[in-house]
Every structure is written in C-alpha cells, then in structure tokens.
Amino acid sequence: MHPMLHASKSQTVLIGEQNEELVRQWALRLLIDAQGYRLMFNNRNYFDDDLLVGLGIEVDDTADMTPRRLMRILRSEAKKQSPVPNLPTAFLGSNLKLLGDSLSMSTLEQEILGFLVIKEQDSRLANVVQLFHQGRWAGVQRLVTMLSIALRYPRTLISQALNASAPLRQCGLVSPEGLHNGIELLDGLDDLLYFEENGPDALFRQNTLKLEPSELVPSDFEHIQPMYDRIYNYVRRAAAKGLTGVNILIYGEPGTGKTEWVRVLSEVMGLSLYEVKSSGPDGRPLPGDRRLAAFRMAQHMLASDKKSVMLFDEVEDVFNDRISNHYKACVNRVLESNQRPSFWLTNSHHTMDPAYIRRFDLVFEMPELCEKARLKIAKRILKGIQVREEWLVSLSKQKGVHAAHLSQAARVVKNSGYRKSERIEHEIDAILASLYQALGYREHNKRENVRTPYYNPVFSNTDFSLDRLTHGLKRSRLGRICLFGPPGTGKSGYATYLAQELDMPLITKKASDLLDKYLGGTEKALAQAFQDAQQHSGILLIDEADSFLTPRTQAKHSWEVSQVNELLVQMEQYEGILLMSTNYMEHLDSAALRRFDFKIRFNYLTSEQVWMIFNNHLGRSKLNHFSLADVNQCKPQLDKLQQLTPGDFATVERHHRVMGETLTPASLLAGLQREHDIKTSGQSRTIGFV
C-alpha cells in the first residue's frame, strides 16, 4: 500500500470527493446490512471507536456503547448520506473504464475491481472488511457475500463475475488467494489503477515488452527457407484478416536463433512484436499461470491492432503438468481464441502433452545454425572490424556463438581503440568466454587449446583399404559402415579424418547421449540424431553401437527390442554416411549386420606399423636431441609388443605433454611398454598347481 494512504483519525485519504463518499457508503452497508457492527465488540465487550472516527462518525460517549446503540448511530449516519454510484471517480474511475473497454469487462466487473483496489489503498475500508475474518479464514464465498451487500448486486452475479472463465480471472487481475479475503489482486495493480493517469497502458507495459528489430536479416536463415516462407505467408495474412486462434510452436536447442528468427520475421511482415515478460517488476520469475494471464490480458488489449503479433518464450512454464492439469480448459481456450497471432517458443517440446501440440497450426523445430550460416552472420556483424578470415572461419565452428553476443563483443572492441587484428580477435574471444561462463555455458572449442589428433589411415591395421573407402565415399556420399575392433585402434580417428577429407560436419553420438531412462526416450533420441545429421548434411558416428544393437533373441524387456527396431528403421531410411563403431562385434544383432555395406575390422598394429608410428612421433617432437642409434636400439623391444594401437602412442605423448617432459626414444618405448603391460596383464596366465 502507498504510505500516504494509511489514514488516521485526523487524516483524509486523497481519493476524490465522490470516492470519499463511496468508501463511507460501502463501509456503512457492511457494518449495518452485513451486521459488521456486532464484530466491533471484542470478547470482553470492549468497543474501539477508531473505525468510526476514520469514517467521520463522532460519538460523544463510548463508555456504555452497546451493539443496539451502535446500530442506531450507524443507521442515522446512513440516512444522512445520499447514495453514490459504485464506480469510483478520479484516476481510478477513468482507468477502470479504459480497462473495461480493453478487456470487455462489464460495469459490475469494473465495480468489483474498484472495490478491491480501494480496499488495498484505503485502510478504513480494509479495516471494515477485516472485521469479518478475525481469527478465521474468510474464503471466496464470504467475500462474495460482502461484495453483494456493499455493491447491492445478487450473489449469483458476483459469483459469475469472479468465475474462472470471466475476464477478471482470465486476465489475471484477480486470483484465488486461499487465505485472508479469498481473492488476491494482481501484484501492483492497485497502485497502477489508483495513481497512473493511464493505468491500462502502464499495466500493459508492466507485463509485456515490445521487442526491437533484430540485427539479423532474412538471408541469415536460408537454411530454413521453406518453413520461413510457409510461416510468413500464413501469419501475414492471418494478422491482416484478424483470424483468431493462430498459434505457431517453435522448439529447438538454446542458441539456435528462435527468438531472433521471430523478430526478423515480424519486421519483414511489418508487424510489431510483443513478448510476455518472464519476470515481475521486482525481478523475480513469474509463475506460469501468472504469465498465461498476462498473455490473455495483452491479447485483449491488442485485439484491434492488426499490426501486432505476440511472443511467448519458455512455454514449458505454462505446459508443465501442474499448470496444464489445473488449467487445461483455460489453456485450450487460449489456443483456440487468442485474437492476435502468437509464437510460442520452447527449448524442448517433450514435456508438452501431445493434445496441446495438436492445437498449434504449425509446429517447427529450429535446427542449429550450420557453419556456413554462422560465418555469414559473423562477417556481417564484424564488418569494418579488422579480423582475419581464418579466425572468422574458426569462430564459425563454435556452436555456442550467438549473434546477439557477437554484436555486444563487436561494440566493445569498436570503442576500445584496438587496431591489430590479433588483439581484436583475442579480446572478442575473451569477451565471449567471460559471457558464456557467467551465463553458465560450457566453453566449447577453445581454439588456443584444441589439438586435432594426428591421424593417418596408413597407421590403422584394417582388413579393407581405408584410402579406397574414403575415395568411394567422396564420390557417393552414401554408406552404412560398421567399424569394429579393440579400443584405441583408430575407429573414431578415422571418422574425424573422413569428415575432414569430405569437408562434412561430424555428428558424434555416444551411448550416454542417446540412452534414456524413460520409456521411448532412447527411440526419440535415435530418431533425432539421424534427423540432425540429415539436416546438417553431415556424417553420423554412433559410438558404442553394441549398446543399441543387442541381439533381439537375448532381449529380456520389450524396450530392448524396440530400441533395436528403431535403429534398424533409421538405418534403412538414412540417406547419408553412417559410421557405427563397437569394440564387441559379437554383441551385434544379426539383422543389423546385414544392413551394413561394409564391416571393417581395426586390429592391433603390425610390427612395421609400430615402427613407422614410433619414428613418426619422434620426428614430430620439437626437441629431438637424440641420435639414430638411440632410435634403432628400441626396435627389438618394440617387436615384442604385439598388441599396440595408435591410441597407445597418443596416450604416451599426452602423458609427456601433461608432465612437461621431452619425448625421447627411451621414454616413448617405456611408455608403450607400460601401456602394453596394463592391457595384457590378465592374458595367457597359467592356472594350476605348482
């Protein structure tokens, strides 16, 4: 409550002369007709005249005050007062009329809202209402009775006005409180209607935000051109015709540009875009039901504006189980009758009931920006800033880079006086890294720390030529290949090498990425993985394939069979390059094996390959202070190591890098012997009696 509105015995509340009479009228009706006068005496029959003094009723002697005498005094005061309309005056009265016009509220609904607002702002009316629930719960029905008496309307009409389907409740102006008076006003509404000259406009601004045009342009979304055209044509015409119930659901991972795309689309259509806020004036997050009410209110206020559309982000706030089950009919009405076209955004649609999804006119998954699109956006935003082309290309490979964040970084460096490209690039990298850390993002692809593992197909011992396979895949861009063999033999390394050779993105999915504890979740994740690879024209690598392709004859649960079936269907339909790797070929379903075009075994290195890789690693060492004799004397020992893999060499080299040690023939050999011993320690051990 505003501090100036705490009335004392000698203080008059500044609410306009007619409203002053209105407060007395409502208070006297409640005290007389609702028998509130009886409640002015406590259990010891003590009478406090503060309430009467506040209403301007002077009593000479209160010492022997009785309920009967008090009733005569109140009736005498009521006869002196001429009845006044229930609709307040001053700012409150004009705001109620404006709000009534915007939200199609009846006169009764405006009067109820006026009563509740004045009750919050005027301590005298609040004290009278307080009499009726001293030490007990009042509830909605008791308030309905009080409103019926104060406003002189039948209870049935008051109940209808406070029904969940009526504008007061639908638009969230009032809501069930469960305590005290049973009805709660929208937070801050009383101040807005009481003191603001244009309260409805202030209320609209409190709950919605008009979004500025995006810095992106339509060509930045060429990768979704068909859906762009479809939504553009539909929404533009629907907005102009004033069609109701127009709803578009857009879902996708964070950072894919959902909001920016809607902003671009709205600007091109020549429409103003209004977003429902997710936090209140105090900065605290708003619950889903409150946001839904704000959406409905804004819809009513924008109903006649054919140049407007709305955006509701994070719709999981509304479509979660608690909100949906409690307000299911309300949500359905929103989707069927909203006056202005609306875009609903979410990072995941899996929490939404399919019954809701079916009510959207168009449902669209926003795919992740491809490298080409990110590069184009980066070039345009950083135009005029001295950065190198190779740095831009490297930047575009980072999936987490958002256009808005890049714009912020560009503004900083433009006004920092940097001239050298290396310094500018370093500053932008640092700005983005700090921002993502503050936002809780993982920093992907730190270019200064990334080391692409060296890989050469010659260093893999396979039963089919990898050079020949690579050449064939370059030409066809099509194939289902199973890579199997012991860990570290180069299966994943070849996948990375192939993606580089074919200049295609590599989309890697491990078992931990795809396996889901919920029924049907793994099948959805598998289908999504294939869809992602198809959309990005990439190579799909599914690691640990044996986790999904267990023979169905060994299945103990129906979901194990369902997973295998889903993967087989996806394999059959996939038009691209699919690589599946496993360390346990014998664990794969026979039907899956028949679907692979190639099944390539990666085995332990031959002695010749071990010697080649040994020399290669020493040759690539920056500090090679050793002689040829030092190298050659290691060969007899190397020949005894029959189960080495390229992964073992990589592990030893990484060990040296972590410890800051120089790689020498002796240290490389010692490391390989250690890795080989760990691997073979449990093999070929004699069991028996000595």
Coordinates of N, CA and C in Angstrom, one line a residue, residues 614-628 630-631 661-665:
F614 N 56.3 -45.1 -34.4 CA 57.4 -44.7 -33.4 C 58.3 -43.6 -34.0
N615 N 58.7 -43.8 -35.2 CA 59.6 -42.8 -35.8 C 58.8 -41.5 -36.1
N616 N 57.6 -41.7 -36.5 CA 56.8 -40.5 -36.8 C 56.6 -39.6 -35.6
H617 N 56.3 -40.2 -34.4 CA 56.2 -39.4 -33.2 C 57.5 -38.8 -32.8
L618 N 58.6 -39.5 -32.9 CA 59.8 -38.9 -32.6 C 60.2 -37.8 -33.6
G619 N 59.9 -37.9 -34.8 CA 60.1 -36.9 -35.8 C 59.3 -35.7 -35.6
R620 N 58.1 -35.8 -35.1 CA 57.3 -34.7 -34.8 C 57.6 -34.0 -33.5
S621 N 58.4 -34.6 -32.7 CA 58.8 -34.0 -31.4 C 59.6 -32.7 -31.7
K622 N 59.4 -31.7 -31.0 CA 60.1 -30.4 -31.2 C 61.5 -30.4 -30.7
L623 N 61.8 -31.2 -29.7 CA 63.1 -31.3 -29.1 C 63.7 -32.7 -29.3
N624 N 64.2 -33.0 -30.5 CA 64.7 -34.3 -30.8 C 66.2 -34.4 -30.7
H625 N 66.7 -34.2 -29.4 CA 68.1 -34.3 -29.1 C 68.5 -35.8 -28.9
F626 N 68.4 -36.5 -29.9 CA 68.8 -38.0 -29.8 C 69.4 -38.4 -31.2
S627 N 70.1 -39.5 -31.2 CA 70.8 -40.0 -32.4 C 70.0 -41.1 -33.0
L628 N 70.3 -41.4 -34.2 CA 69.7 -42.5 -34.9 C 69.9 -43.8 -34.2
D630 N 70.1 -44.2 -31.0 CA 69.1 -44.3 -29.9 C 67.8 -44.8 -30.3
V631 N 67.4 -44.5 -31.6 CA 66.1 -44.9 -32.1 C 66.2 -46.4 -32.4
E661 N 57.5 -33.1 -20.1 CA 58.7 -33.9 -20.3 C 59.0 -34.0 -21.8
T662 N 60.3 -34.1 -22.1 CA 60.7 -34.2 -23.5 C 60.6 -35.7 -24.0
L663 N 60.0 -35.8 -25.2 CA 59.8 -37.1 -25.7 C 61.1 -37.6 -26.3
T664 N 61.6 -38.8 -25.8 CA 62.8 -39.4 -26.3 C 62.5 -40.8 -26.7
P665 N 63.4 -41.4 -27.5 CA 63.2 -42.9 -27.9 C 63.0 -43.7 -26.6

